[in-house]
PDB file of C-alpha atoms in Angstrom:
ATOM      1  CA  PRO B   1      13.835   5.647   1.523  1.00  0.00           C
ATOM      2  CA  ALA B   2      10.277   5.727   2.771  1.00  0.00           C
ATOM      3  CA  MET B   3       7.124   5.515   0.697  1.00  0.00           C
ATOM      4  CA  ILE B   4       3.562   6.712   1.146  1.00  0.00           C
ATOM      5  CA  THR B   5       0.603   5.553  -0.934  1.00  0.00           C
ATOM      6  CA  LEU B   6      -2.866   6.851  -1.639  1.00  0.00           C
ATOM      7  CA  VAL B   7      -5.031   3.825  -2.467  1.00  0.00           C
ATOM      8  CA  THR B   8      -8.147   4.529  -4.549  1.00  0.00           C
ATOM      9  CA  ARG B   9     -11.168   2.287  -5.075  1.00  0.00           C
ATOM     10  CA  GLY B  10     -13.754   2.635  -7.815  1.00  0.00           C
ATOM     11  CA  ALA B  11     -13.975   4.563 -11.045  1.00  0.00           C
ATOM     12  CA  LEU B  12     -12.636   8.093 -11.176  1.00  0.00           C
ATOM     13  CA  GLY B  13     -15.430  10.427 -10.167  1.00  0.00           C
ATOM     14  CA  PRO B  14     -17.640  11.350  -7.212  1.00  0.00           C
ATOM     15  CA  ASP B  15     -18.173   7.726  -6.101  1.00  0.00           C
ATOM     16  CA  GLN B  16     -14.460   6.915  -5.867  1.00  0.00           C
ATOM     17  CA  GLU B  17     -13.095   6.340  -2.358  1.00  0.00           C
ATOM     18  CA  ILE B  18      -9.650   6.397  -0.778  1.00  0.00           C
ATOM     19  CA  LEU B  19      -8.200   4.165   1.904  1.00  0.00           C
ATOM     20  CA  LEU B  20      -7.015   6.030   4.977  1.00  0.00           C
ATOM     21  CA  ALA B  21      -5.686   4.646   8.232  1.00  0.00           C
ATOM     22  CA  ARG B  22      -4.901   5.841  11.718  1.00  0.00           C
ATOM     23  CA  GLY B  23      -1.572   4.585  12.965  1.00  0.00           C
ATOM     24  CA  VAL B  24      -1.242   3.381  16.533  1.00  0.00           C
ATOM     25  CA  GLN B  25       1.205   6.251  17.157  1.00  0.00           C
ATOM     26  CA  PHE B  26      -1.541   8.864  16.584  1.00  0.00           C
ATOM     27  CA  THR B  27      -3.305   9.462  19.878  1.00  0.00           C
ATOM     28  CA  VAL B  28      -5.701  11.940  18.242  1.00  0.00           C
ATOM     29  CA  PRO B  29      -7.997  10.702  15.463  1.00  0.00           C
ATOM     30  CA  MET B  30      -5.713  11.582  12.508  1.00  0.00           C
ATOM     31  CA  TYR B  31      -6.027   9.501   9.360  1.00  0.00           C
ATOM     32  CA  SER B  32      -3.459   9.360   6.597  1.00  0.00           C
ATOM     33  CA  CYS B  33      -2.231   7.357   3.651  1.00  0.00           C
ATOM     34  CA  LEU B  34      -0.345   4.120   4.247  1.00  0.00           C
ATOM     35  CA  ALA B  35       3.419   4.436   4.525  1.00  0.00           C
ATOM     36  CA  GLY B  36       6.492   2.368   5.218  1.00  0.00           C
ATOM     37  CA  PHE B  37      10.155   1.833   4.532  1.00  0.00           C
ATOM     38  CA  VAL B  38      11.729   0.239   1.475  1.00  0.00           C
ATOM     39  CA  GLU B  39      13.632  -2.931   2.322  1.00  0.00           C
ATOM     40  CA  PRO B  40      17.008  -3.833   0.776  1.00  0.00           C
ATOM     41  CA  GLY B  41      16.592  -5.512  -2.611  1.00  0.00           C
ATOM     42  CA  GLU B  42      13.002  -4.301  -2.996  1.00  0.00           C
ATOM     43  CA  THR B  43      11.685  -2.014  -5.734  1.00  0.00           C
ATOM     44  CA  LEU B  44       9.500   0.941  -4.790  1.00  0.00           C
ATOM     45  CA  GLU B  45       6.502  -0.758  -6.418  1.00  0.00           C
ATOM     46  CA  GLU B  46       7.127  -3.958  -4.448  1.00  0.00           C
ATOM     47  CA  CYS B  47       7.345  -1.868  -1.277  1.00  0.00           C
ATOM     48  CA  VAL B  48       3.965  -0.265  -2.016  1.00  0.00           C
ATOM     49  CA  GLN B  49       2.346  -3.667  -2.537  1.00  0.00           C
ATOM     50  CA  ARG B  50       4.004  -5.240   0.521  1.00  0.00           C
ATOM     51  CA  GLU B  51       3.330  -2.387   2.952  1.00  0.00           C
ATOM     52  CA  VAL B  52      -0.327  -2.013   1.946  1.00  0.00           C
ATOM     53  CA  HIS B  53      -0.868  -5.760   2.212  1.00  0.00           C
ATOM     54  CA  GLU B  54       0.949  -6.030   5.558  1.00  0.00           C
ATOM     55  CA  GLU B  55      -0.827  -3.076   7.125  1.00  0.00           C
ATOM     56  CA  VAL B  56      -4.404  -3.564   5.882  1.00  0.00           C
ATOM     57  CA  GLY B  57      -4.529  -6.901   4.033  1.00  0.00           C
ATOM     58  CA  ILE B  58      -5.513  -5.654   0.578  1.00  0.00           C
ATOM     59  CA  LEU B  59      -3.901  -6.024  -2.838  1.00  0.00           C
ATOM     60  CA  VAL B  60      -3.112  -3.011  -5.025  1.00  0.00           C
ATOM     61  CA  GLY B  61      -1.953  -2.469  -8.597  1.00  0.00           C
ATOM     62  CA  ASN B  62      -1.481   0.238 -11.230  1.00  0.00           C
ATOM     63  CA  ILE B  63       1.063   1.976  -8.990  1.00  0.00           C
ATOM     64  CA  ARG B  64       1.960   5.487 -10.168  1.00  0.00           C
ATOM     65  CA  TYR B  65       4.578   7.931  -8.917  1.00  0.00           C
ATOM     66  CA  PHE B  66       3.114  11.127  -7.432  1.00  0.00           C
ATOM     67  CA  GLY B  67       5.988  13.105  -5.913  1.00  0.00           C
ATOM     68  CA  SER B  68       8.450  13.252  -3.039  1.00  0.00           C
ATOM     69  CA  GLN B  69       9.503  15.288  -0.039  1.00  0.00           C
ATOM     70  CA  PRO B  70      12.452  15.258   2.348  1.00  0.00           C
ATOM     71  CA  TRP B  71      11.714  13.058   5.355  1.00  0.00           C
ATOM     72  CA  PRO B  72      13.563  13.592   8.639  1.00  0.00           C
ATOM     73  CA  PHE B  73      13.221  10.045   9.997  1.00  0.00           C
ATOM     74  CA  PRO B  74      15.850   8.666   9.425  1.00  0.00           C
ATOM     75  CA  ASN B  75      17.358  11.336   7.123  1.00  0.00           C
ATOM     76  CA  SER B  76      15.404   9.919   4.241  1.00  0.00           C
ATOM     77  CA  LEU B  77      13.191  10.731   1.319  1.00  0.00           C
ATOM     78  CA  MET B  78       9.417  10.131   1.334  1.00  0.00           C
ATOM     79  CA  ILE B  79       8.327   8.960  -2.126  1.00  0.00           C
ATOM     80  CA  ALA B  80       4.603   9.208  -2.826  1.00  0.00           C
ATOM     81  CA  PHE B  81       2.483   6.945  -5.013  1.00  0.00           C
ATOM     82  CA  VAL B  82      -1.119   6.426  -6.030  1.00  0.00           C
ATOM     83  CA  ALA B  83      -2.337   2.834  -6.375  1.00  0.00           C
ATOM     84  CA  ASP B  84      -5.614   1.195  -7.337  1.00  0.00           C
ATOM     85  CA  TYR B  85      -7.433  -1.258  -5.088  1.00  0.00           C
ATOM     86  CA  GLN B  86      -7.457  -4.743  -6.629  1.00  0.00           C
ATOM     87  CA  ALA B  87      -8.796  -7.206  -4.071  1.00  0.00           C
ATOM     88  CA  GLY B  88      -9.312  -8.062  -0.432  1.00  0.00           C
ATOM     89  CA  GLU B  89     -11.038  -6.840   2.682  1.00  0.00           C
ATOM     90  CA  ILE B  90      -9.464  -4.531   5.237  1.00  0.00           C
ATOM     91  CA  VAL B  91      -7.740  -6.549   7.942  1.00  0.00           C
ATOM     92  CA  ILE B  92      -5.513  -4.260   9.980  1.00  0.00           C
ATOM     93  CA  ASP B  93      -2.156  -5.101  11.521  1.00  0.00           C
ATOM     94  CA  PRO B  94      -2.879  -4.071  15.134  1.00  0.00           C
ATOM     95  CA  ALA B  95       0.826  -3.490  15.809  1.00  0.00           C
ATOM     96  CA  GLU B  96       0.809  -0.602  13.299  1.00  0.00           C
ATOM     97  CA  ILE B  97      -2.785   0.396  12.492  1.00  0.00           C
ATOM     98  CA  ALA B  98      -5.510   1.401  14.970  1.00  0.00           C
ATOM     99  CA  GLU B  99      -8.263   1.913  12.373  1.00  0.00           C
ATOM    100  CA  ALA B 100      -8.618   1.940   8.589  1.00  0.00           C
ATOM    101  CA  GLY B 101     -11.465   2.539   6.180  1.00  0.00           C
ATOM    102  CA  TRP B 102     -12.656   3.777   2.807  1.00  0.00           C
ATOM    103  CA  PHE B 103     -13.616   7.440   2.595  1.00  0.00           C
ATOM    104  CA  ALA B 104     -15.463   9.511   0.004  1.00  0.00           C
ATOM    105  CA  ALA B 105     -14.287  13.011  -0.918  1.00  0.00           C
ATOM    106  CA  ASP B 106     -17.223  14.609   0.909  1.00  0.00           C
ATOM    107  CA  ALA B 107     -16.691  12.587   4.106  1.00  0.00           C
ATOM    108  CA  LEU B 108     -12.968  12.771   4.837  1.00  0.00           C
ATOM    109  CA  PRO B 109     -11.817  12.411   8.443  1.00  0.00           C
ATOM    110  CA  ASN B 110      -9.154  14.583  10.097  1.00  0.00           C
ATOM    111  CA  THR B 111      -6.059  14.323   7.833  1.00  0.00           C
ATOM    112  CA  PRO B 112      -2.500  15.721   7.828  1.00  0.00           C
ATOM    113  CA  MET B 113      -1.975  19.431   7.276  1.00  0.00           C
ATOM    114  CA  PRO B 114       0.068  21.164   4.579  1.00  0.00           C
ATOM    115  CA  PRO B 115       2.866  21.090   3.589  1.00  0.00           C
ATOM    116  CA  SER B 116       3.020  17.300   4.107  1.00  0.00           C
ATOM    117  CA  ILE B 117       3.016  15.062   1.065  1.00  0.00           C
ATOM    118  CA  ALA B 118       0.151  13.106   2.647  1.00  0.00           C
ATOM    119  CA  ASN B 119      -1.900  16.302   2.540  1.00  0.00           C
ATOM    120  CA  ARG B 120      -0.891  16.918  -1.086  1.00  0.00           C
ATOM    121  CA  LEU B 121      -1.962  13.377  -2.050  1.00  0.00           C
ATOM    122  CA  ILE B 122      -5.343  13.613  -0.329  1.00  0.00           C
ATOM    123  CA  VAL B 123      -6.150  17.177  -1.436  1.00  0.00           C
ATOM    124  CA  SER B 124      -5.127  16.557  -5.055  1.00  0.00           C
ATOM    125  CA  TRP B 125      -7.373  13.466  -5.103  1.00  0.00           C
ATOM    126  CA  ARG B 126     -10.262  15.374  -3.504  1.00  0.00           C
ATOM    127  CA  ASP B 127      -9.848  18.217  -5.989  1.00  0.00           C
ATOM    128  CA  GLY B 128      -9.636  15.843  -8.960  1.00  0.00           C
ATOM    129  CA  THR B 129      -6.080  16.804  -9.892  1.00  0.00           C
ATOM    130  CA  VAL B 130      -4.205  13.701  -8.713  1.00  0.00           C
ATOM    131  CA  ALA B 131      -4.047  12.259 -12.253  1.00  0.00           C
ATOM    132  CA  THR B 132      -2.415  15.386 -13.648  1.00  0.00           C
ATOM    133  CA  ALA B 133      -0.042  15.612 -10.694  1.00  0.00           C
ATOM    134  CA  GLU B 134       1.096  12.034 -11.384  1.00  0.00           C
ATOM    135  CA  GLN B 135       2.178  13.104 -14.861  1.00  0.00           C
ATOM    136  CA  ARG B 136       4.374  16.031 -13.790  1.00  0.00           C
ATOM    137  CA  LEU B 137       7.697  14.312 -14.534  1.00  0.00           C
TER     138      LEU B 137
END
């Protein structure tokens, strides 16, 4: 399976920010949540922590399930999470990430369109409903 994670920083409210990155595969300035593939023997939570740390050098915790969607590459499932920033400065992996940064709800860059789960993560955070969406199970 594949995972995607919306990383938040700061207290819930108008000053909270999210971490978005532009992958090297995006030739247009499109920013999204961090994503990656689960490795054999790894839990989903371990995958979230590893991928975020490998791609941007930060540590996350308080990982919560958000939702899922079918993912065509490679006939997989994209499992979405929300995680809280814990420590570190952004240091990108230039093999995977072109740019990364923290963004406020009123200053979001170009992001994925519906019906992608990345869009659902970002929009639900912007609209203040991400916490209730996490509790849908």
